[in-house]
Every structure is written in structure tokens, then in C-alpha cells.
Amino acid sequence: MSVGLRVEKVGPLATVQDLGRPGWFDSGVGVAGAADRGSLRLANRLVGNPEGAAGIEVLLGGLEVVAERHLTVAVTGAAAPATVDGRPVGAASVLRLEEGQRLRLGWATAGLRSYVAVRGGLAVDAVLGSRSRDTLSGLGPEPLRAGDILPIGAPPREYPVVDVAPVAPPPAGRVTVRAIPGPRADWFADPAALFRGDWSVSSDTDRIGARLDRRTGPALERAISGELPTEGMALGSVQVPPSGQPVVFLADHPITGGYPVIAVVLTADVDAVAQARPGQPLRFLPYY
């Protein structure tokens, strides 16, 4: 392990994330990990890391880091323009930084979260087997601040095999995700209303969940009043509180809840919800 990256500036939020800490539900601890797991995996593959190595999750942009030694890095996820010492560099490409060089992420034009992987991975202390920050429980390393020095692990034996991955940025228009109806669809007068019309991502959105406002289409009305006994909540659960505004649970979601879950977003589509920006339209497609 060696020092490798110095944080100079941080935008709205930047946290260390890997693929989370599974296996602790019976102790009341959620998985957490990268909100967009596919983008973290891609960034790690580009620099030759195992897919689960810890990297930086950046909300909207604004991150500036300086290399303390020669580093190989990659930036994926949201379309945040990246520069090295002021020179524009490609998205989802392998970047080589020399000592003293500065990587800066501008503000994302599409998508919500960018990922920075460093060859060797970030070697911050692990908690319960993971280096992820869980914003709900407070477990894991603190959010990054200017002046932080991030240690880098030993480089893996594998080497990067491509210079750039031809990956499209997250869509700027309507996001369409598949969802399996239930398990509490019978608590609603017309559960199919979830799949009619569009929803809009609320500004009340974070790593715990994406709250949705009705954009077009019917409201969700309950057929059964009251609350359920507390039951387990899965990643991608579409929980509906009394306000009728669904919440799609993301990486730092609570592991139990008492409001009915009308549907569950497919695991393969949760990353798309994590990249949807406030105000962006979203539509559910039923998946059987």
C-alpha cells in the first residue's frame, strides 16, 4: 500500500465505494456499495483491477485530484467532462497520470454519478469487509474532503487490455426500467397504474432511494389502509408511502420497512435509476 492520490476539491458529494458488504442483513447492516455497479465494474476493468475494487463515486462532478506518483486511472458513469492538467480526455478510457498531474471532473451533462478507478484500488480501511460508505448507517470511510490523501493498493497482475470502452453515456431523456409487480400490489386499487404514463425523478433523491413525482398518468391509490408489519426490503423495491410518491430503493436503502412495495425494479435496471437526474422522466415497464 502506498500514498497515491490527493483530493484538492470535492463537488456536492464524493465517497469511496466498492461493491458493498453483503451477508450482514441478520445484523441490521445493508449492502451499500456503488449506486451504479456497472459503471464501477467497467472503470475497474479498464485499469486491470478486480471488478469489486474500491473507487470514487462522484455526484454530479466537481472533483479534483492530484497524483502523488505515477497512476493509471479511468472515469466512467455520468457524462462529466474530464481533463488532465486542463487537457480534455476521453470518457471510459485508460488515463496515465504522472506525479503532480491533476485530474478534474466538470459538471455532468447527463447522468448523476461518475466513477474514478485507480489501478491497485483505494486501500482505505475496510469495515465489515467493505470499503464502501453507507450514507444511511454511517459505516465506512467518511465522504471525501479537500486535503484527503488516499492510499492505493498493490497493482494487480492483470494489465489494461483496451484504451477506451465504447460505452454510451446515460440517457438525457426518458429512462425506461423493467419492474416485477408485487409483492404487495394487492394493497392498491389499481396496481397497473404504476406502469401507465410517466413519473419524474424528484429533487428528494439520494443514495438511499429515488423518490418519484407523477408526471403523466393516474395516481396510486391504496385499497388497504394502515401499515404492514415490518418486512424485508430488497434493492430496487418500489415502496409507496401514504403520499403516493413511489421511492425506488438504491444502494443505501433500509433493509426493512412498513410501507407496501408495489413492484421491484430488475437488478439489471437499478443502475439506470441511480443515474437518473432530478426532473428526468421515468417509465416503468411490467416484467413477468
Coordinates of N, CA and C in Angstrom, one line a residue, residues 5 13-19 32-44 46-47 51 53-61 63 65 73-80 82 90-93 95 103 105 108 111-118 122 132 170 207 250-252 270-275:
L5 N -3.0 9.5 -4.2 CA -4.0 10.4 -4.7 C -4.3 11.4 -3.7
L13 N -20.8 15.8 -3.5 CA -20.5 14.6 -2.7 C -19.6 13.7 -3.5
A14 N -18.6 13.2 -2.8 CA -17.7 12.1 -3.3 C -17.4 11.2 -2.2
T15 N -17.7 9.9 -2.5 CA -17.5 8.8 -1.5 C -16.7 7.7 -2.1
V16 N -16.0 6.9 -1.2 CA -15.3 5.7 -1.6 C -16.4 4.6 -1.7
Q17 N -16.4 3.9 -2.7 CA -17.4 2.8 -2.9 C -16.7 1.6 -3.6
D18 N -17.1 0.4 -3.1 CA -16.8 -0.8 -3.8 C -18.1 -1.5 -4.2
L19 N -18.2 -2.8 -4.2 CA -19.5 -3.5 -4.5 C -20.2 -3.8 -3.2
A32 N -25.1 -1.6 0.7 CA -24.5 -0.3 0.2 C -23.7 -0.6 -1.0
G33 N -22.5 0.0 -1.2 CA -21.7 -0.1 -2.4 C -22.1 0.9 -3.5
A34 N -21.5 0.8 -4.6 CA -21.7 1.7 -5.7 C -23.2 1.8 -6.1
A35 N -23.7 3.0 -6.3 CA -25.1 3.1 -6.7 C -25.3 2.6 -8.2
D36 N -24.3 2.8 -9.0 CA -24.3 2.3 -10.4 C -23.2 1.3 -10.4
R37 N -23.5 0.0 -10.2 CA -22.5 -1.0 -10.1 C -21.8 -1.3 -11.4
G38 N -22.6 -1.2 -12.5 CA -22.0 -1.5 -13.8 C -20.9 -0.5 -14.1
S39 N -21.1 0.8 -13.8 CA -20.0 1.8 -14.1 C -18.8 1.6 -13.3
L40 N -18.9 1.2 -12.0 CA -17.7 0.9 -11.2 C -17.0 -0.3 -11.7
R41 N -17.8 -1.3 -12.1 CA -17.1 -2.5 -12.6 C -16.3 -2.2 -13.9
L42 N -16.9 -1.4 -14.8 CA -16.2 -1.0 -16.0 C -15.0 -0.3 -15.7
A43 N -15.0 0.7 -14.8 CA -13.8 1.5 -14.5 C -12.7 0.6 -14.0
N44 N -13.1 -0.3 -13.1 CA -12.1 -1.2 -12.6 C -11.5 -2.1 -13.7
L46 N -11.2 -1.4 -16.8 CA -10.3 -0.6 -17.7 C -8.9 -0.5 -17.1
V47 N -8.7 -0.4 -15.8 CA -7.4 -0.3 -15.2 C -6.8 -1.6 -14.8
E51 N -13.2 -6.4 -10.4 CA -14.4 -5.5 -10.5 C -14.8 -4.9 -9.2
A53 N -13.0 -3.7 -6.7 CA -12.0 -2.8 -6.1 C -12.7 -1.5 -5.8
A54 N -12.2 -0.8 -4.7 CA -12.8 0.4 -4.3 C -12.3 1.6 -5.2
G55 N -13.3 2.4 -5.5 CA -13.0 3.6 -6.3 C -13.8 4.8 -5.7
I56 N -13.9 5.9 -6.5 CA -14.5 7.1 -6.0 C -15.8 7.2 -6.8
E57 N -16.9 7.4 -6.0 CA -18.2 7.8 -6.6 C -18.4 9.3 -6.5
V58 N -18.7 9.9 -7.6 CA -18.7 11.4 -7.6 C -20.1 11.8 -8.0
L59 N -20.8 12.6 -7.2 CA -22.1 13.1 -7.5 C -22.0 14.4 -8.3
L60 N -22.5 14.3 -9.6 CA -22.6 15.5 -10.5 C -21.3 16.0 -11.0
G61 N -20.2 15.8 -10.3 CA -18.9 16.3 -10.8 C -18.2 17.2 -9.8
L63 N -15.0 17.1 -8.9 CA -13.9 16.5 -8.2 C -12.6 16.9 -8.8
V65 N -8.4 15.8 -8.2 CA -7.4 15.0 -7.5 C -6.1 15.2 -8.2
V73 N -5.6 5.5 -14.3 CA -7.0 5.7 -13.8 C -8.0 5.6 -14.9
A74 N -9.2 5.5 -14.6 CA -10.3 5.6 -15.6 C -11.5 6.2 -15.0
V75 N -12.3 6.9 -15.8 CA -13.5 7.6 -15.4 C -14.7 7.1 -16.2
T76 N -15.7 6.7 -15.5 CA -16.9 6.1 -16.2 C -18.2 6.7 -15.6
G77 N -19.3 6.3 -16.1 CA -20.6 6.7 -15.5 C -21.2 8.0 -16.1
A78 N -21.6 8.9 -15.3 CA -22.2 10.1 -15.8 C -21.3 10.9 -16.8
A79 N -21.9 11.6 -17.7 CA -21.1 12.3 -18.7 C -20.5 13.6 -18.1
A80 N -19.5 13.5 -17.3 CA -18.8 14.6 -16.7 C -17.5 14.8 -17.5
A82 N -13.9 15.3 -18.4 CA -12.7 15.2 -17.6 C -11.5 15.8 -18.3
G90 N -10.8 11.4 -22.9 CA -12.0 10.7 -23.2 C -12.7 10.0 -22.1
A91 N -14.0 9.9 -22.2 CA -14.7 9.1 -21.2 C -14.4 7.6 -21.3
A92 N -14.5 6.9 -20.2 CA -14.3 5.4 -20.3 C -13.0 5.0 -21.0
S93 N -12.0 5.8 -20.7 CA -10.7 5.5 -21.4 C -9.6 5.4 -20.3
L95 N -6.4 6.3 -18.5 CA -5.6 7.6 -18.4 C -4.3 7.3 -17.5
L103 N -6.3 15.6 -12.2 CA -7.5 15.1 -12.9 C -8.6 15.9 -12.4
L105 N -12.9 16.6 -12.9 CA -14.2 16.3 -13.5 C -15.1 17.6 -13.4
A108 N -21.6 17.1 -14.8 CA -22.1 16.1 -15.7 C -23.3 16.8 -16.5
G111 N -26.7 12.0 -16.7 CA -26.4 11.1 -15.6 C -26.1 11.8 -14.4
L112 N -26.0 11.1 -13.3 CA -25.8 11.7 -12.0 C -24.5 11.4 -11.2
R113 N -24.0 10.2 -11.5 CA -22.8 9.7 -10.8 C -21.7 9.2 -11.7
S114 N -20.5 9.7 -11.4 CA -19.3 9.3 -12.1 C -18.5 8.4 -11.2
Y115 N -17.6 7.6 -11.8 CA -16.7 6.7 -11.0 C -15.3 6.9 -11.5
V116 N -14.4 7.0 -10.5 CA -13.0 7.1 -10.8 C -12.3 5.8 -10.2
A117 N -11.7 5.0 -11.0 CA -11.0 3.8 -10.5 C -9.5 4.1 -10.7
V118 N -8.7 3.6 -9.8 CA -7.2 3.8 -9.8 C -6.6 2.3 -9.8
L122 N -8.4 1.8 -4.2 CA -8.2 2.6 -3.0 C -8.1 1.7 -1.8
S132 N -16.9 0.5 1.3 CA -18.0 1.4 0.9 C -18.5 2.3 2.0
P170 N -25.2 7.9 -19.9 CA -26.6 7.7 -19.5 C -27.5 8.6 -20.3
R207 N -28.6 8.4 -2.3 CA -28.1 7.1 -2.4 C -29.1 6.1 -1.7
L250 N -32.3 2.4 -3.6 CA -31.0 2.3 -4.2 C -30.0 1.7 -3.2
A251 N -28.7 1.9 -3.4 CA -27.7 1.1 -2.7 C -27.7 1.2 -1.2
D252 N -28.1 2.4 -0.6 CA -28.0 2.5 0.9 C -29.4 2.4 1.5
V270 N -31.5 -1.3 -12.1 CA -31.3 -0.4 -11.0 C -30.2 0.7 -11.3
D271 N -29.2 0.3 -12.0 CA -28.1 1.3 -12.3 C -28.7 2.5 -13.1
A272 N -29.7 2.2 -13.9 CA -30.3 3.3 -14.7 C -31.0 4.3 -13.8
V273 N -31.7 3.7 -12.8 CA -32.4 4.6 -11.8 C -31.4 5.4 -11.1
A274 N -30.3 4.8 -10.7 CA -29.2 5.5 -9.9 C -28.6 6.7 -10.7
Q275 N -28.7 6.6 -12.1 CA -28.1 7.7 -12.9 C -29.2 8.7 -13.3

